[in-house]
Amino acid sequence: MAKHWSEPVTTALRADGQNVADLDTSATPGFTGDKRRGKELLAERGQVLSDLQEKLFAHGRTGGHRSVLLVLQGMDTAGKGGIVRHVIGSVDPQGVDHASFGVPTEEELQHDFLWRIRKRLPAHGQIGVFDRSHYEDVLVVRVHELVPQSEWEPRYDLINAFEREVADTGTVIVKVAMFVSLDEQKRRLRERLERPDKYWKFNPSDISERAYWPEYQKAYQDLLARTNTEYAPWYVLPADHKWYARLAVTELLIDALSTLDLDWPPADFDVDEQLRRLDES
Ligand code: AMP
Ligand code: MG
């Protein structure tokens, strides 16, 4: 068990049919420390994550076929960007492949919804991070009826089949749904409007989207019920406390990388012989 956790983060956060609308978004499931301890721990555990990531990278460089995919979903201001900066930022950038998925381009719309996703799957040895993902195609697309139900409804099964294939070919998938309260979102949007260094994050449509909160909650509820599989589990992350969200995702990634049980790749040369040659050189 990780230090200051009463239970493994994977059980504390695993989606298990909880009601999204009733979720306490300010909770810190499983963590027994406070904010100060949480922040201290983030630095310490970031180092552990970084070491594991280097092993994964070395594995990829020496012919290994494993990788990790972190899928981040959440409403605007939920803190997806902060996870990328503060969690993913603690590992070597050459081992990370970050992809964000916005409104599809004309070209992307000419293909099936998984086309652009497949192209960004992590290479061997990489940690792929999706800031939004194929799940937008059963979230915003469903809420705004961008395609008819006859088209989005089959997507849950298509997503499961797709993720099964990704998992079976060596990628550990970790899916995190981040939830803030409607009030917390208001506070964060206000901050974006009051701070010139945050204007760039603001989009007037973020305010219009607030009117659809219940529809989004319903769409999240269904998505969690229909795509929470053993091979691609969902974690439900209360995200009002940024420090907790970052620590929890760090622990989820440590867990995912640990399940790979990687060793440092053995030398593919005779170490003694190379030492001898070095001495003589
Ligand atoms: P942001 O993450 O703040 O840059 O915003 C990206 C926007 O793209 C969000 O409003 C998403 O809902 C939207 N988006 C992402 N994927 C899709 C999709 N498949 N169809 C329509 N809108 C999407
Ligand atoms: Mg945005």
PDB file of C-alpha atoms and ligand atoms in Angstrom:
ATOM      1  CA  MET A   1       0.000   0.000   0.000  1.00  0.00           C
ATOM      2  CA  ALA A   2       1.273   3.443  -0.886  1.00  0.00           C
ATOM      3  CA  LYS A   3       2.173   5.699   2.016  1.00  0.00           C
ATOM      4  CA  HIS A   4      -0.782   7.664   3.477  1.00  0.00           C
ATOM      5  CA  TRP A   5      -3.397   5.635   1.631  1.00  0.00           C
ATOM      6  CA  SER A   6      -5.954   3.572   3.566  1.00  0.00           C
ATOM      7  CA  GLU A   7      -6.611   1.432   0.498  1.00  0.00           C
ATOM      8  CA  PRO A   8      -5.042   1.116  -2.942  1.00  0.00           C
ATOM      9  CA  VAL A   9      -5.985   3.992  -5.207  1.00  0.00           C
ATOM     10  CA  THR A  10      -7.221   1.459  -7.750  1.00  0.00           C
ATOM     11  CA  THR A  11      -9.936   0.259  -5.377  1.00  0.00           C
ATOM     12  CA  ALA A  12     -10.655   3.679  -3.875  1.00  0.00           C
ATOM     13  CA  LEU A  13     -11.446   5.157  -7.294  1.00  0.00           C
ATOM     14  CA  ARG A  14     -12.577   2.237  -9.422  1.00  0.00           C
ATOM     15  CA  ALA A  15     -15.929   2.939 -11.069  1.00  0.00           C
ATOM     16  CA  ASP A  16     -18.512   0.670  -9.479  1.00  0.00           C
ATOM     17  CA  GLY A  17     -21.880   2.046 -10.444  1.00  0.00           C
ATOM     18  CA  GLN A  18     -21.712   5.138  -8.244  1.00  0.00           C
ATOM     19  CA  ASN A  19     -24.210   7.847  -9.141  1.00  0.00           C
ATOM     20  CA  VAL A  20     -22.346  10.619 -10.924  1.00  0.00           C
ATOM     21  CA  ALA A  21     -24.905  13.247  -9.901  1.00  0.00           C
ATOM     22  CA  ASP A  22     -24.422  12.379  -6.192  1.00  0.00           C
ATOM     23  CA  LEU A  23     -20.650  12.280  -6.262  1.00  0.00           C
ATOM     24  CA  ASP A  24     -18.837  14.308  -3.595  1.00  0.00           C
ATOM     25  CA  THR A  25     -16.385  16.066  -5.879  1.00  0.00           C
ATOM     26  CA  SER A  26     -14.475  17.502  -2.919  1.00  0.00           C
ATOM     27  CA  ALA A  27     -13.734  14.076  -1.433  1.00  0.00           C
ATOM     28  CA  THR A  28     -10.246  12.573  -1.345  1.00  0.00           C
ATOM     29  CA  PRO A  29     -11.008   8.822  -1.443  1.00  0.00           C
ATOM     30  CA  GLY A  30      -8.418   6.572   0.157  1.00  0.00           C
ATOM     31  CA  PHE A  31      -6.007   9.347   1.093  1.00  0.00           C
ATOM     32  CA  THR A  32      -5.420   9.845   4.800  1.00  0.00           C
ATOM     33  CA  GLY A  33      -3.230  12.958   4.630  1.00  0.00           C
ATOM     34  CA  ASP A  34      -4.031  16.624   4.175  1.00  0.00           C
ATOM     35  CA  LYS A  35      -3.161  19.050   1.394  1.00  0.00           C
ATOM     36  CA  ARG A  36       0.342  19.750   2.659  1.00  0.00           C
ATOM     37  CA  ARG A  37       1.165  16.062   2.937  1.00  0.00           C
ATOM     38  CA  GLY A  38      -0.445  15.441  -0.435  1.00  0.00           C
ATOM     39  CA  LYS A  39       1.770  18.002  -2.116  1.00  0.00           C
ATOM     40  CA  GLU A  40       4.911  16.641  -0.445  1.00  0.00           C
ATOM     41  CA  LEU A  41       3.989  13.174  -1.507  1.00  0.00           C
ATOM     42  CA  LEU A  42       3.393  14.238  -5.094  1.00  0.00           C
ATOM     43  CA  ALA A  43       7.046  15.195  -5.446  1.00  0.00           C
ATOM     44  CA  GLU A  44       8.204  11.956  -3.852  1.00  0.00           C
ATOM     45  CA  ARG A  45       5.889   9.714  -5.862  1.00  0.00           C
ATOM     46  CA  GLY A  46       6.615  11.654  -9.045  1.00  0.00           C
ATOM     47  CA  GLN A  47      10.173  10.397  -8.698  1.00  0.00           C
ATOM     48  CA  VAL A  48       8.972   6.802  -8.379  1.00  0.00           C
ATOM     49  CA  LEU A  49       6.824   7.301 -11.461  1.00  0.00           C
ATOM     50  CA  SER A  50       9.743   8.770 -13.330  1.00  0.00           C
ATOM     51  CA  ASP A  51      11.962   5.767 -12.545  1.00  0.00           C
ATOM     52  CA  LEU A  52       9.285   3.334 -13.689  1.00  0.00           C
ATOM     53  CA  GLN A  53       8.761   5.329 -16.848  1.00  0.00           C
ATOM     54  CA  GLU A  54      12.449   5.145 -17.654  1.00  0.00           C
ATOM     55  CA  LYS A  55      12.261   1.350 -17.390  1.00  0.00           C
ATOM     56  CA  LEU A  56       9.316   1.329 -19.782  1.00  0.00           C
ATOM     57  CA  PHE A  57      11.251   3.519 -22.188  1.00  0.00           C
ATOM     58  CA  ALA A  58      14.311   1.257 -21.992  1.00  0.00           C
ATOM     59  CA  HIS A  59      12.036  -1.724 -22.581  1.00  0.00           C
ATOM     60  CA  GLY A  60      10.655  -0.073 -25.734  1.00  0.00           C
ATOM     61  CA  ARG A  61      14.142   0.733 -26.973  1.00  0.00           C
ATOM     62  CA  THR A  62      15.216  -2.883 -26.658  1.00  0.00           C
ATOM     63  CA  GLY A  63      12.388  -4.502 -28.579  1.00  0.00           C
ATOM     64  CA  GLY A  64       9.707  -4.615 -25.876  1.00  0.00           C
ATOM     65  CA  HIS A  65       6.114  -4.082 -26.982  1.00  0.00           C
ATOM     66  CA  ARG A  66       4.442  -2.737 -23.866  1.00  0.00           C
ATOM     67  CA  SER A  67       3.047   0.764 -23.390  1.00  0.00           C
ATOM     68  CA  VAL A  68       0.624   2.653 -21.169  1.00  0.00           C
ATOM     69  CA  LEU A  69      -2.316   4.794 -22.219  1.00  0.00           C
ATOM     70  CA  LEU A  70      -3.820   7.329 -19.836  1.00  0.00           C
ATOM     71  CA  VAL A  71      -7.224   8.580 -20.979  1.00  0.00           C
ATOM     72  CA  LEU A  72      -8.359  11.794 -19.316  1.00  0.00           C
ATOM     73  CA  GLN A  73     -11.966  12.878 -19.556  1.00  0.00           C
ATOM     74  CA  GLY A  74     -13.759  15.659 -17.738  1.00  0.00           C
ATOM     75  CA  MET A  75     -15.773  18.803 -18.251  1.00  0.00           C
ATOM     76  CA  ASP A  76     -13.966  22.041 -18.987  1.00  0.00           C
ATOM     77  CA  THR A  77     -11.885  23.234 -16.004  1.00  0.00           C
ATOM     78  CA  ALA A  78     -11.862  19.712 -14.501  1.00  0.00           C
ATOM     79  CA  GLY A  79      -8.068  19.883 -14.436  1.00  0.00           C
ATOM     80  CA  LYS A  80      -6.977  17.678 -17.332  1.00  0.00           C
ATOM     81  CA  GLY A  81      -4.284  20.158 -18.316  1.00  0.00           C
ATOM     82  CA  GLY A  82      -2.997  20.282 -14.750  1.00  0.00           C
ATOM     83  CA  ILE A  83      -2.580  16.498 -14.762  1.00  0.00           C
ATOM     84  CA  VAL A  84      -0.548  16.741 -17.919  1.00  0.00           C
ATOM     85  CA  ARG A  85       1.680  19.502 -16.522  1.00  0.00           C
ATOM     86  CA  HIS A  86       2.113  18.255 -12.966  1.00  0.00           C
ATOM     87  CA  VAL A  87       1.966  14.468 -13.295  1.00  0.00           C
ATOM     88  CA  ILE A  88       3.183  13.786 -16.793  1.00  0.00           C
ATOM     89  CA  GLY A  89       5.546  16.744 -16.404  1.00  0.00           C
ATOM     90  CA  SER A  90       7.521  14.786 -13.815  1.00  0.00           C
ATOM     91  CA  VAL A  91       8.647  12.172 -16.332  1.00  0.00           C
ATOM     92  CA  ASP A  92      11.134  12.354 -19.202  1.00  0.00           C
ATOM     93  CA  PRO A  93       9.331  14.060 -22.120  1.00  0.00           C
ATOM     94  CA  GLN A  94      10.877  11.723 -24.691  1.00  0.00           C
ATOM     95  CA  GLY A  95       8.885   8.867 -23.179  1.00  0.00           C
ATOM     96  CA  VAL A  96       5.540  10.628 -23.352  1.00  0.00           C
ATOM     97  CA  ASP A  97       3.192  11.032 -26.278  1.00  0.00           C
ATOM     98  CA  HIS A  98       0.530  13.583 -25.507  1.00  0.00           C
ATOM     99  CA  ALA A  99      -2.540  14.003 -27.711  1.00  0.00           C
ATOM    100  CA  SER A 100      -5.483  16.321 -27.197  1.00  0.00           C
ATOM    101  CA  PHE A 101      -8.681  15.828 -29.110  1.00  0.00           C
ATOM    102  CA  GLY A 102     -10.810  18.846 -29.925  1.00  0.00           C
ATOM    103  CA  VAL A 103     -13.584  19.454 -32.416  1.00  0.00           C
ATOM    104  CA  PRO A 104     -12.830  17.091 -35.310  1.00  0.00           C
ATOM    105  CA  THR A 105     -11.361  18.591 -38.465  1.00  0.00           C
ATOM    106  CA  GLU A 106     -13.000  18.224 -41.862  1.00  0.00           C
ATOM    107  CA  GLU A 107     -10.612  15.425 -42.655  1.00  0.00           C
ATOM    108  CA  GLU A 108     -11.283  13.628 -39.380  1.00  0.00           C
ATOM    109  CA  LEU A 109     -15.013  13.829 -40.013  1.00  0.00           C
ATOM    110  CA  GLN A 110     -14.486  11.958 -43.269  1.00  0.00           C
ATOM    111  CA  HIS A 111     -13.464   8.906 -41.251  1.00  0.00           C
ATOM    112  CA  ASP A 112     -14.943   6.778 -38.493  1.00  0.00           C
ATOM    113  CA  PHE A 113     -14.663   8.257 -35.005  1.00  0.00           C
ATOM    114  CA  LEU A 114     -11.768   5.981 -34.006  1.00  0.00           C
ATOM    115  CA  TRP A 115      -9.591   6.922 -36.967  1.00  0.00           C
ATOM    116  CA  ARG A 116      -7.899   9.904 -35.348  1.00  0.00           C
ATOM    117  CA  ILE A 117      -7.604   8.003 -32.075  1.00  0.00           C
ATOM    118  CA  ARG A 118      -5.806   5.001 -33.573  1.00  0.00           C
ATOM    119  CA  LYS A 119      -3.240   7.289 -35.124  1.00  0.00           C
ATOM    120  CA  ARG A 120      -2.237   8.586 -31.699  1.00  0.00           C
ATOM    121  CA  LEU A 121      -1.915   5.311 -29.803  1.00  0.00           C
ATOM    122  CA  PRO A 122       1.401   5.181 -27.941  1.00  0.00           C
ATOM    123  CA  ALA A 123       4.389   3.468 -29.512  1.00  0.00           C
ATOM    124  CA  HIS A 124       6.153   0.681 -27.642  1.00  0.00           C
ATOM    125  CA  GLY A 125       7.786   1.977 -24.485  1.00  0.00           C
ATOM    126  CA  GLN A 126       5.743   5.166 -24.407  1.00  0.00           C
ATOM    127  CA  ILE A 127       3.177   6.585 -22.030  1.00  0.00           C
ATOM    128  CA  GLY A 128       0.391   7.946 -24.194  1.00  0.00           C
ATOM    129  CA  VAL A 129      -1.826  10.621 -22.686  1.00  0.00           C
ATOM    130  CA  PHE A 130      -5.185  11.480 -24.199  1.00  0.00           C
ATOM    131  CA  ASP A 131      -6.579  14.852 -23.136  1.00  0.00           C
ATOM    132  CA  ARG A 132     -10.152  14.044 -24.207  1.00  0.00           C
ATOM    133  CA  SER A 133     -10.559  11.035 -26.410  1.00  0.00           C
ATOM    134  CA  HIS A 134     -12.948   8.787 -28.321  1.00  0.00           C
ATOM    135  CA  TYR A 135     -15.283   9.267 -25.353  1.00  0.00           C
ATOM    136  CA  GLU A 136     -16.183  12.728 -26.667  1.00  0.00           C
ATOM    137  CA  ASP A 137     -18.049  10.789 -29.334  1.00  0.00           C
ATOM    138  CA  VAL A 138     -20.491   9.536 -26.709  1.00  0.00           C
ATOM    139  CA  LEU A 139     -20.405  12.769 -24.647  1.00  0.00           C
ATOM    140  CA  VAL A 140     -20.557  16.091 -26.497  1.00  0.00           C
ATOM    141  CA  VAL A 141     -21.765  14.273 -29.611  1.00  0.00           C
ATOM    142  CA  ARG A 142     -24.605  12.654 -27.697  1.00  0.00           C
ATOM    143  CA  VAL A 143     -25.546  15.699 -25.615  1.00  0.00           C
ATOM    144  CA  HIS A 144     -25.749  17.937 -28.687  1.00  0.00           C
ATOM    145  CA  GLU A 145     -27.118  15.243 -30.977  1.00  0.00           C
ATOM    146  CA  LEU A 146     -24.321  15.835 -33.464  1.00  0.00           C
ATOM    147  CA  VAL A 147     -25.164  12.430 -34.880  1.00  0.00           C
ATOM    148  CA  PRO A 148     -28.421  10.498 -34.413  1.00  0.00           C
ATOM    149  CA  GLN A 149     -28.746   8.035 -31.548  1.00  0.00           C
ATOM    150  CA  SER A 150     -28.670   5.167 -34.058  1.00  0.00           C
ATOM    151  CA  GLU A 151     -25.087   6.213 -34.719  1.00  0.00           C
ATOM    152  CA  TRP A 152     -23.756   6.987 -31.221  1.00  0.00           C
ATOM    153  CA  GLU A 153     -25.469   4.127 -29.429  1.00  0.00           C
ATOM    154  CA  PRO A 154     -23.374   1.372 -31.088  1.00  0.00           C
ATOM    155  CA  ARG A 155     -20.225   3.266 -30.162  1.00  0.00           C
ATOM    156  CA  TYR A 156     -20.085   1.865 -26.616  1.00  0.00           C
ATOM    157  CA  ASP A 157     -19.601  -1.631 -28.016  1.00  0.00           C
ATOM    158  CA  LEU A 158     -17.234  -0.386 -30.690  1.00  0.00           C
ATOM    159  CA  ILE A 159     -15.156   1.348 -28.019  1.00  0.00           C
ATOM    160  CA  ASN A 160     -15.007  -1.811 -25.902  1.00  0.00           C
ATOM    161  CA  ALA A 161     -13.883  -3.871 -28.870  1.00  0.00           C
ATOM    162  CA  PHE A 162     -11.291  -1.257 -29.797  1.00  0.00           C
ATOM    163  CA  GLU A 163      -9.900  -1.034 -26.262  1.00  0.00           C
ATOM    164  CA  ARG A 164      -9.788  -4.805 -25.999  1.00  0.00           C
ATOM    165  CA  GLU A 165      -7.595  -4.927 -29.082  1.00  0.00           C
ATOM    166  CA  VAL A 166      -5.354  -2.164 -27.754  1.00  0.00           C
ATOM    167  CA  ALA A 167      -5.001  -3.947 -24.407  1.00  0.00           C
ATOM    168  CA  ASP A 168      -4.411  -7.345 -26.010  1.00  0.00           C
ATOM    169  CA  THR A 169      -1.564  -5.949 -28.079  1.00  0.00           C
ATOM    170  CA  GLY A 170       0.336  -4.773 -25.024  1.00  0.00           C
ATOM    171  CA  THR A 171      -1.031  -1.439 -23.832  1.00  0.00           C
ATOM    172  CA  VAL A 172      -2.158  -0.976 -20.254  1.00  0.00           C
ATOM    173  CA  ILE A 173      -5.162   1.345 -20.398  1.00  0.00           C
ATOM    174  CA  VAL A 174      -6.027   3.637 -17.484  1.00  0.00           C
ATOM    175  CA  LYS A 175      -9.143   5.749 -17.892  1.00  0.00           C
ATOM    176  CA  VAL A 176      -9.811   8.624 -15.542  1.00  0.00           C
ATOM    177  CA  ALA A 177     -13.068  10.575 -15.426  1.00  0.00           C
ATOM    178  CA  MET A 178     -12.505  13.825 -13.530  1.00  0.00           C
ATOM    179  CA  PHE A 179     -15.448  15.472 -11.809  1.00  0.00           C
ATOM    180  CA  VAL A 180     -15.736  18.960 -10.370  1.00  0.00           C
ATOM    181  CA  SER A 181     -18.955  20.427  -8.987  1.00  0.00           C
ATOM    182  CA  LEU A 182     -20.943  22.977 -10.935  1.00  0.00           C
ATOM    183  CA  ASP A 183     -19.927  25.576  -8.320  1.00  0.00           C
ATOM    184  CA  GLU A 184     -16.267  24.718  -8.551  1.00  0.00           C
ATOM    185  CA  GLN A 185     -16.472  24.994 -12.323  1.00  0.00           C
ATOM    186  CA  LYS A 186     -18.016  28.446 -11.948  1.00  0.00           C
ATOM    187  CA  ARG A 187     -15.171  29.482  -9.665  1.00  0.00           C
ATOM    188  CA  ARG A 188     -12.561  28.218 -12.106  1.00  0.00           C
ATOM    189  CA  LEU A 189     -14.244  29.870 -15.087  1.00  0.00           C
ATOM    190  CA  ARG A 190     -14.411  33.142 -13.143  1.00  0.00           C
ATOM    191  CA  GLU A 191     -10.710  32.858 -12.513  1.00  0.00           C
ATOM    192  CA  ARG A 192     -10.143  32.468 -16.243  1.00  0.00           C
ATOM    193  CA  LEU A 193     -12.052  35.710 -16.764  1.00  0.00           C
ATOM    194  CA  GLU A 194     -10.289  37.612 -14.009  1.00  0.00           C
ATOM    195  CA  ARG A 195      -6.723  36.685 -14.850  1.00  0.00           C
ATOM    196  CA  PRO A 196      -5.133  37.773 -18.105  1.00  0.00           C
ATOM    197  CA  ASP A 197      -2.782  34.783 -17.901  1.00  0.00           C
ATOM    198  CA  LYS A 198      -5.845  32.542 -18.053  1.00  0.00           C
ATOM    199  CA  TYR A 199      -7.879  34.205 -20.832  1.00  0.00           C
ATOM    200  CA  TRP A 200      -6.384  31.801 -23.346  1.00  0.00           C
ATOM    201  CA  LYS A 201      -8.093  28.909 -21.610  1.00  0.00           C
ATOM    202  CA  PHE A 202     -11.499  30.550 -21.729  1.00  0.00           C
ATOM    203  CA  ASN A 203     -14.034  29.802 -24.387  1.00  0.00           C
ATOM    204  CA  PRO A 204     -17.453  31.558 -24.281  1.00  0.00           C
ATOM    205  CA  SER A 205     -19.075  28.218 -25.135  1.00  0.00           C
ATOM    206  CA  ASP A 206     -17.844  26.853 -21.779  1.00  0.00           C
ATOM    207  CA  ILE A 207     -20.581  28.961 -20.158  1.00  0.00           C
ATOM    208  CA  SER A 208     -23.271  27.758 -22.565  1.00  0.00           C
ATOM    209  CA  GLU A 209     -22.259  24.173 -21.840  1.00  0.00           C
ATOM    210  CA  ARG A 210     -23.111  24.639 -18.139  1.00  0.00           C
ATOM    211  CA  ALA A 211     -26.795  24.569 -19.093  1.00  0.00           C
ATOM    212  CA  TYR A 212     -26.276  20.980 -20.277  1.00  0.00           C
ATOM    213  CA  TRP A 213     -24.725  19.755 -17.004  1.00  0.00           C
ATOM    214  CA  PRO A 214     -27.482  17.183 -16.267  1.00  0.00           C
ATOM    215  CA  GLU A 215     -27.274  15.819 -19.809  1.00  0.00           C
ATOM    216  CA  TYR A 216     -23.515  15.474 -19.482  1.00  0.00           C
ATOM    217  CA  GLN A 217     -23.909  13.725 -16.145  1.00  0.00           C
ATOM    218  CA  LYS A 218     -26.301  11.269 -17.747  1.00  0.00           C
ATOM    219  CA  ALA A 219     -23.896  10.705 -20.629  1.00  0.00           C
ATOM    220  CA  TYR A 220     -21.047  10.097 -18.135  1.00  0.00           C
ATOM    221  CA  GLN A 221     -23.230   7.743 -16.120  1.00  0.00           C
ATOM    222  CA  ASP A 222     -23.964   5.598 -19.187  1.00  0.00           C
ATOM    223  CA  LEU A 223     -20.398   5.661 -20.396  1.00  0.00           C
ATOM    224  CA  LEU A 224     -19.118   4.489 -17.020  1.00  0.00           C
ATOM    225  CA  ALA A 225     -21.713   1.723 -16.939  1.00  0.00           C
ATOM    226  CA  ARG A 226     -21.058   0.524 -20.465  1.00  0.00           C
ATOM    227  CA  THR A 227     -17.310   0.852 -20.952  1.00  0.00           C
ATOM    228  CA  ASN A 228     -15.895  -0.041 -17.532  1.00  0.00           C
ATOM    229  CA  THR A 229     -14.087  -3.261 -18.382  1.00  0.00           C
ATOM    230  CA  GLU A 230     -11.365  -5.349 -16.771  1.00  0.00           C
ATOM    231  CA  TYR A 231      -9.025  -4.620 -19.659  1.00  0.00           C
ATOM    232  CA  ALA A 232      -9.784  -0.885 -19.701  1.00  0.00           C
ATOM    233  CA  PRO A 233     -11.088   0.145 -16.274  1.00  0.00           C
ATOM    234  CA  TRP A 234     -12.586   3.518 -15.442  1.00  0.00           C
ATOM    235  CA  TYR A 235     -11.536   5.459 -12.368  1.00  0.00           C
ATOM    236  CA  VAL A 236     -13.896   8.102 -11.012  1.00  0.00           C
ATOM    237  CA  LEU A 237     -11.829  10.992  -9.717  1.00  0.00           C
ATOM    238  CA  PRO A 238     -13.263  13.755  -7.518  1.00  0.00           C
ATOM    239  CA  ALA A 239     -11.288  16.736  -8.768  1.00  0.00           C
ATOM    240  CA  ASP A 240     -12.265  19.819  -6.748  1.00  0.00           C
ATOM    241  CA  HIS A 241      -8.929  19.443  -4.948  1.00  0.00           C
ATOM    242  CA  LYS A 242      -6.262  19.714  -7.605  1.00  0.00           C
ATOM    243  CA  TRP A 243      -3.532  18.390  -5.312  1.00  0.00           C
ATOM    244  CA  TYR A 244      -5.557  15.232  -4.683  1.00  0.00           C
ATOM    245  CA  ALA A 245      -6.369  14.672  -8.355  1.00  0.00           C
ATOM    246  CA  ARG A 246      -2.700  14.948  -9.286  1.00  0.00           C
ATOM    247  CA  LEU A 247      -1.534  12.641  -6.535  1.00  0.00           C
ATOM    248  CA  ALA A 248      -4.224  10.076  -7.339  1.00  0.00           C
ATOM    249  CA  VAL A 249      -3.341   9.968 -11.037  1.00  0.00           C
ATOM    250  CA  THR A 250       0.337   9.642 -10.133  1.00  0.00           C
ATOM    251  CA  GLU A 251      -0.546   6.583  -8.021  1.00  0.00           C
ATOM    252  CA  LEU A 252      -2.735   5.149 -10.793  1.00  0.00           C
ATOM    253  CA  LEU A 253       0.159   5.413 -13.239  1.00  0.00           C
ATOM    254  CA  ILE A 254       2.606   3.926 -10.742  1.00  0.00           C
ATOM    255  CA  ASP A 255       0.200   1.029 -10.359  1.00  0.00           C
ATOM    256  CA  ALA A 256      -0.183   0.588 -14.132  1.00  0.00           C
ATOM    257  CA  LEU A 257       3.571   0.642 -14.714  1.00  0.00           C
ATOM    258  CA  SER A 258       4.174  -1.715 -11.799  1.00  0.00           C
ATOM    259  CA  THR A 259       1.812  -4.318 -13.277  1.00  0.00           C
ATOM    260  CA  LEU A 260       4.162  -4.499 -16.258  1.00  0.00           C
ATOM    261  CA  ASP A 261       6.802  -5.812 -13.875  1.00  0.00           C
ATOM    262  CA  LEU A 262       9.632  -4.643 -16.083  1.00  0.00           C
ATOM    263  CA  ASP A 263      13.306  -5.182 -15.426  1.00  0.00           C
ATOM    264  CA  TRP A 264      16.185  -3.205 -16.814  1.00  0.00           C
ATOM    265  CA  PRO A 265      17.052  -4.719 -20.187  1.00  0.00           C
ATOM    266  CA  PRO A 266      20.076  -7.044 -19.950  1.00  0.00           C
ATOM    267  CA  ALA A 267      23.238  -6.104 -21.808  1.00  0.00           C
ATOM    268  CA  ASP A 268      23.357  -7.454 -25.351  1.00  0.00           C
ATOM    269  CA  PHE A 269      27.150  -7.325 -25.186  1.00  0.00           C
ATOM    270  CA  ASP A 270      29.777  -8.947 -22.974  1.00  0.00           C
ATOM    271  CA  VAL A 271      30.186  -6.468 -20.124  1.00  0.00           C
ATOM    272  CA  ASP A 272      33.604  -7.769 -19.024  1.00  0.00           C
ATOM    273  CA  GLU A 273      34.916  -7.678 -22.510  1.00  0.00           C
ATOM    274  CA  GLN A 274      33.728  -4.104 -22.991  1.00  0.00           C
ATOM    275  CA  LEU A 275      35.296  -3.071 -19.671  1.00  0.00           C
ATOM    276  CA  ARG A 276      38.565  -4.597 -20.798  1.00  0.00           C
ATOM    277  CA  ARG A 277      38.399  -2.784 -24.103  1.00  0.00           C
ATOM    278  CA  LEU A 278      37.629   0.454 -22.302  1.00  0.00           C
ATOM    279  CA  ASP A 279      40.618   0.043 -20.011  1.00  0.00           C
ATOM    280  CA  GLU A 280      42.829  -0.575 -22.978  1.00  0.00           C
ATOM    281  CA  SER A 281      41.533   2.360 -24.941  1.00  0.00           C
TER     282      SER A 281
HETATM  283  P1  AMP B   1     -10.573  22.001 -25.030  1.00  0.00           P
HETATM  284  O1  AMP B   1     -10.287  20.641 -24.485  1.00  0.00           O
HETATM  285  O2  AMP B   1     -10.936  22.997 -23.979  1.00  0.00           O
HETATM  286  O3  AMP B   1      -9.513  22.471 -25.960  1.00  0.00           O
HETATM  287  O4  AMP B   1     -11.903  21.870 -25.912  1.00  0.00           O
HETATM  288  C1  AMP B   1     -12.030  20.963 -26.936  1.00  0.00           C
HETATM  289  C2  AMP B   1     -13.454  20.967 -27.399  1.00  0.00           C
HETATM  290  O5  AMP B   1     -13.581  20.026 -28.456  1.00  0.00           O
HETATM  291  C3  AMP B   1     -14.441  20.584 -26.325  1.00  0.00           C
HETATM  292  O6  AMP B   1     -15.515  21.475 -26.302  1.00  0.00           O
HETATM  293  C4  AMP B   1     -14.917  19.213 -26.781  1.00  0.00           C
HETATM  294  O7  AMP B   1     -16.230  18.917 -26.400  1.00  0.00           O
HETATM  295  C5  AMP B   1     -14.786  19.324 -28.280  1.00  0.00           C
HETATM  296  N1  AMP B   1     -14.693  18.010 -28.907  1.00  0.00           N
HETATM  297  C6  AMP B   1     -13.799  17.040 -28.675  1.00  0.00           C
HETATM  298  N2  AMP B   1     -14.057  15.940 -29.391  1.00  0.00           N
HETATM  299  C7  AMP B   1     -15.172  16.208 -30.092  1.00  0.00           C
HETATM  300  C8  AMP B   1     -15.957  15.465 -31.027  1.00  0.00           C
HETATM  301  N3  AMP B   1     -15.628  14.198 -31.362  1.00  0.00           N
HETATM  302  N4  AMP B   1     -17.030  16.072 -31.574  1.00  0.00           N
HETATM  303  C9  AMP B   1     -17.349  17.336 -31.229  1.00  0.00           C
HETATM  304  N5  AMP B   1     -16.655  18.086 -30.361  1.00  0.00           N
HETATM  305  C10 AMP B   1     -15.581  17.536 -29.799  1.00  0.00           C
HETATM  306 MG    MG B   2     -11.751  24.349 -22.905  1.00  0.00          MG
END
